[in-house]
XYZ file of C-alpha atoms in Angstrom:
451
model
C 128.317 255.772 85.553
C 127.571 258.229 88.389
C 126.573 261.777 87.549
C 129.234 264.565 87.063
C 128.703 268.059 88.416
C 127.518 270.612 85.811
C 129.722 273.731 85.971
C 128.168 276.793 84.524
C 130.467 279.568 83.136
C 129.671 282.894 84.897
C 129.222 285.727 82.270
C 132.528 287.396 81.651
C 134.664 284.844 83.619
C 136.648 282.213 81.610
C 137.391 279.073 83.624
C 139.828 276.609 82.085
C 138.238 273.198 82.155
C 134.733 274.542 82.959
C 132.876 272.467 80.406
C 131.701 269.556 82.583
C 128.525 267.687 81.960
C 126.084 265.344 83.709
C 126.644 261.573 83.406
C 126.060 259.167 80.660
C 122.116 259.022 80.821
C 121.480 262.652 81.460
C 120.960 265.412 78.859
C 123.211 268.374 79.094
C 124.424 271.326 77.188
C 124.803 270.980 73.432
C 127.663 272.332 71.391
C 126.574 275.789 70.050
C 126.443 276.224 66.378
C 128.650 279.297 66.460
C 131.587 278.424 68.691
C 133.347 281.794 68.053
C 130.746 283.693 69.962
C 131.380 281.680 73.310
C 134.611 281.878 75.174
C 136.989 278.832 74.479
C 136.964 275.973 76.861
C 133.550 276.988 78.260
C 131.556 274.467 76.247
C 131.394 270.745 76.460
C 129.950 268.175 74.223
C 127.147 266.211 76.085
C 125.958 262.629 75.964
C 122.506 261.656 74.776
C 120.113 258.828 75.924
C 121.172 255.248 75.149
C 118.931 253.742 72.415
C 116.460 251.185 73.455
C 116.407 249.331 70.101
C 118.014 245.699 70.250
C 119.782 244.477 67.046
C 119.401 240.884 65.821
C 121.307 238.410 68.057
C 123.255 237.216 65.126
C 124.409 240.734 63.948
C 128.086 239.982 64.418
C 127.741 236.574 62.733
C 125.958 238.235 59.726
C 128.964 240.469 59.299
C 131.744 237.868 59.740
C 129.986 235.490 57.324
C 129.326 237.906 54.565
C 131.709 239.225 51.853
C 132.407 242.846 51.419
C 129.398 243.850 49.382
C 127.170 241.842 51.693
C 128.470 243.638 54.803
C 127.994 246.894 53.009
C 124.265 246.116 52.423
C 123.861 245.044 56.043
C 125.300 248.276 57.362
C 123.413 250.438 54.890
C 120.159 248.875 55.953
C 120.630 250.070 59.586
C 118.472 253.028 60.516
C 120.388 256.081 61.839
C 118.778 255.974 65.151
C 119.906 252.369 65.722
C 123.616 252.729 64.894
C 124.613 253.099 68.413
C 122.716 249.883 69.368
C 124.520 248.017 66.855
C 127.905 249.359 68.005
C 127.070 248.476 71.567
C 126.237 244.917 70.586
C 129.445 244.281 68.712
C 131.500 245.580 71.601
C 129.365 243.601 74.208
C 130.360 240.415 72.437
C 134.053 241.139 72.083
C 136.604 243.631 73.599
C 138.302 245.923 70.947
C 141.438 243.794 71.033
C 139.316 240.696 70.198
C 137.642 242.170 67.092
C 138.643 240.710 63.749
C 139.309 242.752 60.727
C 135.658 242.585 59.416
C 134.160 243.727 62.608
C 136.574 246.537 63.128
C 135.952 247.643 59.537
C 132.195 247.500 60.243
C 132.526 249.599 63.310
C 134.569 252.217 61.393
C 131.801 252.298 58.702
C 129.049 252.912 61.264
C 131.111 255.523 63.177
C 131.929 257.342 59.937
C 128.240 257.413 59.016
C 127.179 258.588 62.532
C 129.741 261.406 62.489
C 128.474 262.516 59.077
C 124.957 262.646 60.365
C 125.325 263.929 63.936
C 128.860 264.550 65.079
C 127.807 266.062 68.397
C 125.560 263.282 69.233
C 128.058 260.679 68.316
C 130.786 262.159 70.513
C 128.281 262.651 73.333
C 127.219 258.854 73.121
C 130.759 257.667 73.123
C 131.653 259.661 76.227
C 128.615 258.328 77.953
C 129.753 254.715 77.625
C 130.557 253.219 81.051
C 132.956 250.690 79.870
C 136.090 252.765 79.577
C 137.955 250.419 77.283
C 135.056 250.535 74.803
C 134.703 254.210 75.207
C 138.350 255.000 74.716
C 138.517 252.724 71.722
C 135.509 254.363 69.845
C 136.716 257.797 70.764
C 140.176 257.347 69.283
C 138.652 255.832 66.158
C 136.615 258.923 65.609
C 139.302 261.401 66.589
C 141.923 259.691 64.384
C 139.640 259.571 61.340
C 141.128 261.928 58.686
C 137.707 262.764 57.446
C 136.916 264.175 60.887
C 139.945 266.226 61.229
C 138.443 269.660 60.298
C 135.560 269.084 62.654
C 137.769 267.953 65.412
C 140.011 271.088 65.023
C 137.002 273.389 65.123
C 135.642 271.783 68.280
C 139.123 271.002 69.918
C 138.429 272.929 73.140
C 134.964 271.456 73.481
C 136.340 268.039 72.902
C 139.055 268.547 75.509
C 136.566 269.828 78.158
C 134.175 266.904 77.520
C 136.951 264.476 77.968
C 138.158 265.986 81.129
C 134.694 265.786 82.676
C 134.611 261.924 82.379
C 135.965 259.403 84.754
C 139.463 258.106 83.873
C 139.965 260.594 80.989
C 143.635 259.955 80.422
C 143.262 258.039 76.890
C 140.587 260.485 75.823
C 142.689 263.490 76.570
C 145.656 261.775 74.847
C 143.496 261.054 71.693
C 142.324 264.847 71.535
C 145.930 266.252 72.312
C 147.358 264.035 69.742
C 145.422 265.981 66.971
C 147.730 268.916 67.650
C 150.879 266.741 66.932
C 151.582 267.876 63.458
C 149.815 271.210 63.345
C 151.045 272.707 66.676
C 153.504 270.404 68.461
C 154.302 273.185 70.985
C 150.734 273.158 72.215
C 150.554 269.449 72.249
C 153.662 269.292 74.484
C 152.258 271.961 76.815
C 148.946 270.188 77.161
C 150.556 266.820 77.558
C 152.613 268.079 80.455
C 149.551 269.532 82.022
C 147.079 266.699 81.542
C 148.935 263.491 80.716
C 150.969 262.612 83.648
C 151.064 259.071 84.809
C 150.717 257.869 88.404
C 154.593 257.702 88.676
C 154.859 261.313 87.323
C 155.909 260.598 83.851
C 154.533 262.587 80.831
C 152.584 260.421 78.435
C 152.887 262.039 75.054
C 150.802 261.160 72.003
C 152.351 258.994 69.313
C 154.597 260.861 66.858
C 154.981 264.004 69.035
C 158.722 263.575 69.342
C 159.408 263.341 65.761
C 156.941 266.289 65.074
C 158.817 268.366 67.507
C 162.163 267.556 65.842
C 160.739 268.733 62.502
C 159.690 271.929 64.203
C 163.191 272.700 65.370
C 165.513 272.282 68.323
C 163.640 274.626 70.633
C 160.491 272.691 70.318
C 162.207 269.302 70.818
C 163.959 270.803 73.885
C 160.544 271.637 75.411
C 159.613 267.899 74.692
C 162.528 266.463 76.345
C 162.971 268.831 79.403
C 161.466 268.301 82.829
C 161.559 264.515 82.538
C 163.848 263.771 85.546
C 162.361 261.599 88.236
C 164.109 260.880 91.505
C 164.666 257.289 92.342
C 163.478 256.246 89.005
C 165.300 253.095 88.012
C 163.806 252.089 84.704
C 165.979 252.018 81.558
C 164.179 254.803 80.066
C 162.668 255.005 76.500
C 162.873 257.396 73.583
C 161.334 257.743 70.209
C 163.173 256.656 67.148
C 162.372 259.064 64.433
C 164.324 261.108 61.990
C 165.894 264.497 62.393
C 165.707 267.205 59.675
C 168.947 267.767 57.753
C 169.318 271.183 59.143
C 168.496 270.382 62.826
C 170.702 272.385 65.109
C 172.233 269.799 67.406
C 174.771 272.114 68.947
C 172.216 274.643 70.102
C 170.082 271.784 71.632
C 173.105 270.294 73.408
C 174.002 273.707 74.868
C 170.491 274.252 76.053
C 170.273 270.774 77.490
C 173.548 271.038 79.424
C 172.322 274.264 80.924
C 168.939 272.733 81.791
C 170.552 269.608 83.293
C 173.174 271.614 85.281
C 170.391 273.799 86.755
C 168.543 270.711 88.202
C 171.562 269.864 90.543
C 170.618 266.285 90.012
C 171.291 263.601 92.691
C 172.966 260.356 91.939
C 169.777 258.344 92.071
C 167.096 258.801 89.476
C 167.130 259.360 85.785
C 165.488 261.063 82.807
C 162.750 258.551 81.941
C 162.826 259.860 78.358
C 166.450 260.878 77.697
C 167.433 262.525 74.341
C 169.315 259.381 73.449
C 168.299 259.123 69.751
C 169.286 262.833 69.280
C 172.815 262.153 70.635
C 173.047 259.153 68.312
C 171.936 261.181 65.287
C 174.455 263.850 66.187
C 177.252 261.435 66.482
C 176.378 260.042 63.133
C 176.254 263.458 61.356
C 178.917 265.496 63.269
C 180.928 262.914 65.277
C 183.713 265.352 66.208
C 181.452 267.899 67.713
C 179.404 265.169 69.488
C 182.470 263.494 70.929
C 183.816 266.800 72.266
C 180.576 267.457 73.998
C 180.273 264.041 75.369
C 183.836 263.987 76.751
C 183.600 267.367 78.283
C 180.817 266.291 80.458
C 177.961 267.376 78.353
C 175.244 265.288 79.842
C 174.603 262.139 81.886
C 172.353 260.963 79.241
C 175.022 260.871 76.578
C 177.540 258.170 77.193
C 180.130 256.268 75.066
C 177.841 253.592 74.088
C 175.415 256.124 72.630
C 178.179 257.985 70.743
C 179.500 254.653 69.111
C 176.092 253.530 68.221
C 175.543 256.706 66.209
C 179.003 256.981 64.811
C 178.958 253.409 63.654
C 176.189 254.253 61.064
C 178.234 256.768 59.120
C 182.086 255.842 59.797
C 184.057 253.795 57.381
C 185.709 250.646 58.882
C 189.011 252.337 59.140
C 187.577 255.436 60.753
C 185.508 253.423 63.274
C 188.343 251.307 64.369
C 190.873 254.187 64.606
C 188.493 256.219 66.639
C 187.650 253.306 68.942
C 191.316 252.696 69.450
C 191.846 256.336 70.187
C 189.146 256.328 72.814
C 190.643 253.341 74.479
C 194.185 255.074 74.659
C 192.630 257.910 76.525
C 190.367 255.728 78.797
C 191.507 252.022 79.326
C 188.506 251.560 81.488
C 186.142 251.849 78.508
C 187.506 248.551 77.024
C 184.218 246.564 77.704
C 182.034 249.225 76.136
C 184.349 249.752 73.129
C 184.942 246.173 72.630
C 181.360 245.372 72.593
C 180.417 248.137 70.119
C 183.337 247.231 67.858
C 182.330 243.541 67.963
C 178.923 244.488 67.079
C 180.130 246.623 64.253
C 182.237 243.755 62.786
C 179.284 241.477 62.903
C 177.061 243.949 61.133
C 179.731 244.908 58.622
C 181.459 241.793 57.353
C 183.430 243.937 55.118
C 185.119 245.465 57.987
C 186.451 242.262 59.515
C 189.309 241.523 57.024
C 190.702 245.071 57.739
C 190.543 244.349 61.406
C 192.249 240.960 61.230
C 194.827 242.118 58.788
C 195.893 244.872 61.214
C 196.125 242.314 64.073
C 198.339 239.982 61.832
C 200.458 242.974 61.069
C 200.838 244.000 64.781
C 199.144 247.288 63.970
C 195.939 246.768 66.055
C 195.553 248.254 69.569
C 196.004 245.251 71.968
C 193.259 246.573 74.223
C 190.830 246.888 71.465
C 191.734 243.389 70.258
C 191.150 241.828 73.678
C 187.866 243.723 74.211
C 186.551 242.566 70.838
C 187.617 239.021 71.732
C 185.668 239.110 74.934
C 182.517 240.262 73.020
C 183.035 237.553 70.442
C 182.931 234.769 73.152
C 179.464 235.717 74.464
C 177.719 233.463 72.041
C 178.330 230.672 69.619
C 177.337 232.867 66.680
C 179.644 235.647 67.556
C 182.551 233.166 68.235
C 182.009 231.706 64.730
C 181.631 235.030 62.896
C 184.254 237.082 64.771
C 186.187 235.109 67.334
C 187.543 232.375 65.045
C 188.779 234.787 62.330
C 190.572 236.919 64.994
C 192.135 233.833 66.544
C 193.324 232.716 63.062
C 195.111 236.125 62.610
C 197.525 235.657 65.558
C 200.174 232.985 65.947
C 199.021 229.776 67.664
C 201.441 230.469 70.427
C 199.639 233.761 71.358
C 196.113 232.463 71.052
C 195.552 231.393 74.687
C 197.226 234.544 75.950
C 194.926 236.589 73.790
C 191.897 234.875 75.179
C 193.118 235.206 78.785
C 193.727 238.991 78.240
C 190.197 239.312 77.079
C 188.982 238.440 80.531
C 191.703 240.323 82.539
C 190.805 243.759 83.898
C 192.667 246.280 85.796
C 191.190 247.428 89.070
C 191.152 251.132 90.151
C 194.226 250.514 92.461
C 196.303 249.135 89.567
C 195.948 245.345 90.251
C 194.906 242.927 87.579
C 191.804 240.721 88.014
C 191.050 237.747 85.901
C 187.811 235.823 85.632
C 186.093 233.744 82.931
C 182.719 232.288 83.278
C 182.358 228.380 83.105
C 179.932 228.522 80.242
C 182.274 230.754 78.325
C 185.206 228.489 78.920
C 183.306 225.439 77.794
C 182.406 227.410 74.613
C 185.934 228.321 73.737
C 187.623 224.915 74.445
C 186.284 223.234 71.142
C 187.217 226.430 69.161
C 190.788 226.399 70.487
C 191.024 222.719 69.888
C 190.707 223.407 66.171
C 194.047 225.150 66.364
C 195.772 222.107 67.888
C 195.548 223.149 71.611
C 194.917 220.300 73.988
C 192.095 220.625 76.596
C 194.503 220.262 79.363
C 196.528 223.072 78.069
C 193.496 225.226 77.597
C 192.201 224.644 81.170
C 195.601 225.155 82.725
C 195.774 228.515 80.941
C 192.273 229.779 81.149
C 190.694 228.390 84.262
C 190.228 230.838 87.036
C 193.101 231.111 89.475
């Protein structure tokens, strides 16, 4: 690794990120014993010289062929000054992803011992490793170890500065910042947005920060989600799937989010790469009326009907879900595909709800648009056809079955004209099912083939 510049803090002047050190084989400043006497972010942990000792060539084999007690004896016999050499040899033979459980456990044991004996030297040695994959792996192992938590917290700024002074520091910084996730999510969010941007502009938050932010309250979670819009960003986006506290203030978050989104004056192209989709779903589950009112009043482009129904389906009874879905269709006929898909999925996940739906069809009480939307969804696979499609067809008179299937693939264009199209594979799938009810193939094709 080529040497890095050494930046010396001028007396009385605090420079953020000033704790740089010389490269992997050069001695540098050591962490002072009393960090409180030195301005924060002015110190950096520094690497030490690489050991010259060479472990036995069969060291890895000794570990993998021994039982637990045998491995413990092998590791205990290693002199302290030779721990780094043994770690280097294991990682020279296999990448972190290729290590088996016994070797990973042995590495953890050696790192734990090294941190107990010389935490500054251990961190300095790790940061001096030229192979960034091995460096990042060992660093994360040390930072994530619960027994090191107090030391890491006390030396947080120095660790951050030392990480910043290396080449390709992203994963190192992410590990350090991640230690703030539970104790200070607000600081973790701020540092992530300052230091953890990917090449395409996305924030790269440490694992668990979204859920920790939700636990801290809606204002913290708002800071987590805001400013994640990227122009011309066409990916599907992603979001964490954690839990929300029972007293989480969804309405206040929604109001703040709408104000934020409106202030951006967003173009049509682009998207929030981490939209608050799971928040909208949780709100729809807990307070569907408020969530639906927000969504239908133009609350956010990240909150759509699919998201609402996904959340609402978790708490609604079959009658509530079916009634609400029919009401949505009555107000917005263009939503048939979305509603039909979500209701179809609901009926598949909730077998107890299907009899209620088919009974309402048989009694002519079901909304026709909803029924045709669900039928379209049921014909997308053999499984859905068997579980949902056939029971629905059984609930209508034989004379209406072909018409029902045709209606499922008939849509109305914006200018009021009807358009019909059924895929060839879908038609071939439905022919045997309809034949069970006595329909002849010629009759089926004459009714259902595309005009």
